[in-house]
Coordinates of C-alpha atoms in Angstrom, one line a residue:
X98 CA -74.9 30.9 53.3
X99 CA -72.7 28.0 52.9
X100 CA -70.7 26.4 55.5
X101 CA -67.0 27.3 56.0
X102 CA -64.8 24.4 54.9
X103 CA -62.8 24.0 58.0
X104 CA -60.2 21.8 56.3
X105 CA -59.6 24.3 53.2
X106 CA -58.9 27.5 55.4
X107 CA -56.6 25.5 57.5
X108 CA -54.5 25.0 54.2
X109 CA -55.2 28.1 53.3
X110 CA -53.9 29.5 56.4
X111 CA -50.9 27.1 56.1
X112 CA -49.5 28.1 53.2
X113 CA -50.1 31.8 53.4
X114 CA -47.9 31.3 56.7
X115 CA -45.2 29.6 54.9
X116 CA -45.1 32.3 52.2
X117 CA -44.8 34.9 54.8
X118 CA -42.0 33.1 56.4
X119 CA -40.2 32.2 53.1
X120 CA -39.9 35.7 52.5
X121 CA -39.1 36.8 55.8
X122 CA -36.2 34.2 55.5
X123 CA -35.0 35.7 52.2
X124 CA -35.0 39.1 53.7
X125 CA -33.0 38.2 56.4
X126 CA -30.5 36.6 54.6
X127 CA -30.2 39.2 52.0
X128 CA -30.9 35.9 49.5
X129 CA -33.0 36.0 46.1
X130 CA -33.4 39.8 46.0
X131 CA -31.5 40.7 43.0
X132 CA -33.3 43.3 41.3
X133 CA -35.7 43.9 44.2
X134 CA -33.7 47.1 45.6
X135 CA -30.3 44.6 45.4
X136 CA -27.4 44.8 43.1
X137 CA -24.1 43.1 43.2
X138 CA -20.0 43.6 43.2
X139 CA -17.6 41.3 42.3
X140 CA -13.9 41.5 41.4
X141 CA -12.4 40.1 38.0
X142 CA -10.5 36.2 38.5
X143 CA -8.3 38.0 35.5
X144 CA -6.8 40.1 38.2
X145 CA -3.0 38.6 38.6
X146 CA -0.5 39.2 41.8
X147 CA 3.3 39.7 41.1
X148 CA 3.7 39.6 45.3
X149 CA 2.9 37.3 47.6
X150 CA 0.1 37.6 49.9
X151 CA -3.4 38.2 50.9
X152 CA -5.9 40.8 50.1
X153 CA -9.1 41.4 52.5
X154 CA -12.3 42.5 50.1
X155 CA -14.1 44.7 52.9
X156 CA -17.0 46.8 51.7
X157 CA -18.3 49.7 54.0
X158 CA -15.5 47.9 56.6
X159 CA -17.1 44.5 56.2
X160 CA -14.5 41.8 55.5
X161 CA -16.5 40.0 52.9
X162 CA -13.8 37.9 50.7
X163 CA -10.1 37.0 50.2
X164 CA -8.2 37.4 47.0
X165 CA -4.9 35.8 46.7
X166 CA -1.9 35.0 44.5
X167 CA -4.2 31.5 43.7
X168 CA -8.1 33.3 44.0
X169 CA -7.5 37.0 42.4
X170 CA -11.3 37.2 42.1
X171 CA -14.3 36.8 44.2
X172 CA -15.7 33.5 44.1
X173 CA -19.7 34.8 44.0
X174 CA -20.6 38.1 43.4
X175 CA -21.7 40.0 46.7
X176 CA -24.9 40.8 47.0
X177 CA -25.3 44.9 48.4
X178 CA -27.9 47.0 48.8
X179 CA -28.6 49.8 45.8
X180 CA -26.9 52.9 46.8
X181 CA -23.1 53.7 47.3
X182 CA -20.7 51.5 49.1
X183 CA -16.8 51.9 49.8
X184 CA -14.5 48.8 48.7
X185 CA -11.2 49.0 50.0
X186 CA -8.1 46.3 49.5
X187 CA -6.9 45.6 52.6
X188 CA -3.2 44.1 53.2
X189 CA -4.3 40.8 55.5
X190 CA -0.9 41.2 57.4
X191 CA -0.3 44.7 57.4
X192 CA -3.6 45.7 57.9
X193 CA -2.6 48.6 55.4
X194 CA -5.5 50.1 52.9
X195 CA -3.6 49.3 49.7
X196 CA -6.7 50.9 47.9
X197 CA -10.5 52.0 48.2
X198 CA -13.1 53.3 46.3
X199 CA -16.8 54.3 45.7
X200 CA -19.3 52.8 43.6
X201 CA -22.7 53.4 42.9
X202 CA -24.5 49.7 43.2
X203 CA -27.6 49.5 40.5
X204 CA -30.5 47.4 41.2
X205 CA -30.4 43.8 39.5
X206 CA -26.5 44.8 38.0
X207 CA -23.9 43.0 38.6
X208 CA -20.4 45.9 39.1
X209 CA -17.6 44.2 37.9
X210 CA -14.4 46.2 39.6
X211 CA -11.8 46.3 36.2
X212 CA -8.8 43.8 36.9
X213 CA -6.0 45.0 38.9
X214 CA -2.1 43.9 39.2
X215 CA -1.3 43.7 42.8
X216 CA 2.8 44.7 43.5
X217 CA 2.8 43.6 47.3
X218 CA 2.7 48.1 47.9
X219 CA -0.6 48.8 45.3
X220 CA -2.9 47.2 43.3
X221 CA -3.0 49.1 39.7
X222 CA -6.2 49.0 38.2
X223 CA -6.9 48.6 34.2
X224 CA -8.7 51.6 33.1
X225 CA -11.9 51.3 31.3
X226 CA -12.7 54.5 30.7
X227 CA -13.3 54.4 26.8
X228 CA -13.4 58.3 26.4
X229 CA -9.4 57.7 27.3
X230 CA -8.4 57.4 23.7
X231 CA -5.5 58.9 21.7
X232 CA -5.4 61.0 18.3
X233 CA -5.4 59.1 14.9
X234 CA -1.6 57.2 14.4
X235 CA -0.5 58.3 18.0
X236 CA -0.9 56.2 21.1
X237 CA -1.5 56.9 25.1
X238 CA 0.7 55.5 27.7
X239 CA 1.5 55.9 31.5
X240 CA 3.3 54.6 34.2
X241 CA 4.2 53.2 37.2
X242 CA 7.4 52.1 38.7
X243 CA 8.2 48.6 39.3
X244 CA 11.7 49.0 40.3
X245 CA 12.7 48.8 44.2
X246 CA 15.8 50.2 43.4
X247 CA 14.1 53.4 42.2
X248 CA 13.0 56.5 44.0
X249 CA 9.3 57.0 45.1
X250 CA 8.3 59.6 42.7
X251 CA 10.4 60.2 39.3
X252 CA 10.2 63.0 36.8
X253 CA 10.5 61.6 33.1
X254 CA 12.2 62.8 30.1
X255 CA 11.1 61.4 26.8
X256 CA 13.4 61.2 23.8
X257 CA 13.3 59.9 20.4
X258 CA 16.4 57.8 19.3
X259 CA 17.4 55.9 16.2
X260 CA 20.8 54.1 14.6
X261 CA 21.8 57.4 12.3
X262 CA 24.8 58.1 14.0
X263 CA 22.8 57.5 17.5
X264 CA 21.8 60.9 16.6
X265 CA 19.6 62.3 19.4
X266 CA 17.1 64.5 18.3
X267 CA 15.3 67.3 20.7
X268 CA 13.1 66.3 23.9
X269 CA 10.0 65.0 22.7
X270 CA 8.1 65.5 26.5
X271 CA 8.5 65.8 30.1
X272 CA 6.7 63.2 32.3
X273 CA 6.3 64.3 36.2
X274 CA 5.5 62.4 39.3
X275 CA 5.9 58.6 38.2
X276 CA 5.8 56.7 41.3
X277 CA 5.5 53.5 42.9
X278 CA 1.7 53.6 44.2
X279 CA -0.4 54.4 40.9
X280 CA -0.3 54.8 37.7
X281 CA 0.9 58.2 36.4
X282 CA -1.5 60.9 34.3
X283 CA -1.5 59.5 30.5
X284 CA 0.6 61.1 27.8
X285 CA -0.2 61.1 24.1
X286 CA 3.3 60.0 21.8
X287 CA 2.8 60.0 18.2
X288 CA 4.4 57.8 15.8
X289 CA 8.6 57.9 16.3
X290 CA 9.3 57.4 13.1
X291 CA 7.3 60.5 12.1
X292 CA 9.9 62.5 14.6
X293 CA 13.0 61.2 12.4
X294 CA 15.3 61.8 9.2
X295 CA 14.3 59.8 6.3
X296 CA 16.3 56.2 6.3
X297 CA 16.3 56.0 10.2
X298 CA 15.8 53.0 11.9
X299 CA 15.5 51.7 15.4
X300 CA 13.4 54.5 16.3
X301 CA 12.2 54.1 19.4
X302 CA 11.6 56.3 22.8
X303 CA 13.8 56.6 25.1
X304 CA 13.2 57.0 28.9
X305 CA 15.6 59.1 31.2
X306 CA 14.5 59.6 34.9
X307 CA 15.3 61.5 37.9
X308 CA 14.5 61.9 41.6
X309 CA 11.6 64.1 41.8
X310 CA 13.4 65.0 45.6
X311 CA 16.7 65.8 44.6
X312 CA 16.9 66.0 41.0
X313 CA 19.5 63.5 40.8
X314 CA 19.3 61.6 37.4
X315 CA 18.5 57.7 37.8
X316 CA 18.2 56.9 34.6
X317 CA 20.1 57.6 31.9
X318 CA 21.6 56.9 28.6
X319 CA 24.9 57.6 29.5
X320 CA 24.8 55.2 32.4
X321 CA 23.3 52.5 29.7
X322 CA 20.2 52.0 32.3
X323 CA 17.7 53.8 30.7
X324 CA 14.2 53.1 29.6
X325 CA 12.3 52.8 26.0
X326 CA 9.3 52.1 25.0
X327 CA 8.4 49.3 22.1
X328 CA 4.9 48.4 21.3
X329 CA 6.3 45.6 18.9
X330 CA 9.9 44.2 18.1
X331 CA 10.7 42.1 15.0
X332 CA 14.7 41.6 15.0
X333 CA 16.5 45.1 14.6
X334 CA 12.8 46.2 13.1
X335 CA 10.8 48.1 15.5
X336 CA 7.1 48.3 14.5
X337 CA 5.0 51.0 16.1
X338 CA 1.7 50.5 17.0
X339 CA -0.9 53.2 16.9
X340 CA -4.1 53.6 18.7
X341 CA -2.9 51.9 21.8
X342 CA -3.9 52.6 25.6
X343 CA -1.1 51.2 27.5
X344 CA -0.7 50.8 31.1
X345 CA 3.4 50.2 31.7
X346 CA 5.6 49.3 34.6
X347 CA 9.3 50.5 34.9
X348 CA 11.0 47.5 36.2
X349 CA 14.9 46.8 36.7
X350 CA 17.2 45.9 33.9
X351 CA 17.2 42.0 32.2
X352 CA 20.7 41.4 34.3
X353 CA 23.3 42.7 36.4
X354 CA 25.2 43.5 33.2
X355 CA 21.8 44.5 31.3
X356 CA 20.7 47.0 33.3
X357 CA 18.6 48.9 30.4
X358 CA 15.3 48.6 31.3
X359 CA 12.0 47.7 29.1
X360 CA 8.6 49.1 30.2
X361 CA 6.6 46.0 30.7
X362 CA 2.6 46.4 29.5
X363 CA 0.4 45.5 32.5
X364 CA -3.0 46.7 30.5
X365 CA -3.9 47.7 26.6
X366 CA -6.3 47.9 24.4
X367 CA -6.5 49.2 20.8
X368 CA -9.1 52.4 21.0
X369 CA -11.5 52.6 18.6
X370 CA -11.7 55.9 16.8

């Protein structure tokens, strides 16, 4: 039999140690396992804030980032066991939940959250749900209110006008339970100027709210601070566009003496039919 080689199975020994405590190290710290029962989260640096202030990252009550007005995303994607894990937004001062959620973390994936708009009261999420699509030459839109001034929760009448006289024709749809947390249900409008007399132009919907509480109208045409929609505006020329997902907020008036107010688009994309 030949002789051990004393010197070789030290080095053996040596490095069989050091693998063992390599890994042992990377298990600890939760470092280098991607794809070995580890996926990842992060949230999108296209994420935008129209508040001031901070938002705490905590998954499964963990605070494990900051987003701000300066850093909307996460500056590395975090590392989390496969499995389910609750994210919540959390309001650094108020320590008020602004939102929180469940996702399903896949080994070796990265989860990209879908970029949010954060009002200083709720962070409204872009919805990439690609089944969410509207009929051929019609779009989807829904809302949320933007507006301080206006109630909590608002019912929506939708109306078609044009320049014909400022002829009015009859309500297009009713809209219920706009508030100021999330985004409403979508509604599907088709093309405006299929709704009106040959020759009309303008054409555009119009917006007319009231206080889901007390009925009391607070927006109207009468009152000249109503709402309308536009997906595109060339001069007096209104061009509609059609397959459109839109994500719109219902903000105050341009002025004190414009008080009509335009939907401002927070999140589209053009569906693909």
């Amino acid at each position: 039999m030949k002789p051990l080689n004393i010197t070789s199975a030290f080095v053996i020994l040596v490095v069989k140690l050091s693998a063992v405590i390599v890994l042992s190290s990377s298990c600890s710290k939760g470092e280098d396992l991607l794809g070995v029962g580890y996926g990842s989260v992060s949230f999108s640096p296209t994420s935008t804030f129209s508040a001031p202030g901070s938002l705490l990252v905590k998954i499964d009550g963990e605070t494990r980032d900051t987003l701000t007005p300066v850093k909307p995303g996460t500056a590395n994607a975090i590392l989390l066991k496969a499995g389910e894990h609750k994210i919540s937004l959390v309001n650094e001062n108020s320590k008020q939940a602004i939102t929180d959620t469940v996702v399903h973390i896949q080994p070796g994936k990265e989860f990209i959250m879908a970029n949010f708009l954060y009002t200083g009261t709720a962070a409204l999420f872009n919805d990439n749900d690609l089944s969410h699509k509207p009929d051929k030459d019609s779009l989807l839109v829904r809302f949320v209110t933007l507006d301080a001034t206006l109630p909590d929760v608002m019912n929506i009448d939708i109306l078609v006008y044009y320049t014909l006289g400022g002829t009015q024709t009859a309500l297009v749809k009713k809209m219920p339970g706009v508030s100021k947390q999330q985004f409403s249900n979508y509604i599907q409008l088709p093309d405006p100027n299929s709704l009106v007399p040959a020759g009309a132009k303008n054409t555009r919907y119009v917006l007319e709210g009231y206080n889901a509480t007390s009925n009391e109208k607070v927006m109207s045409v009468s009152q000249n601070n109503m709402g309308y929609i536009q997906t595109n505006m060339t001069g007096t020329s209104i061009i509609w566009t059609n397959n459109l997902v839109l994500s719109m907020g219902i903000g105050p008036g341009a002025s004190a003496t414009n008080k009509v107010r335009q939907p401002k688009t927070i999140f589209y994309r053009i569906a693909a039919q």
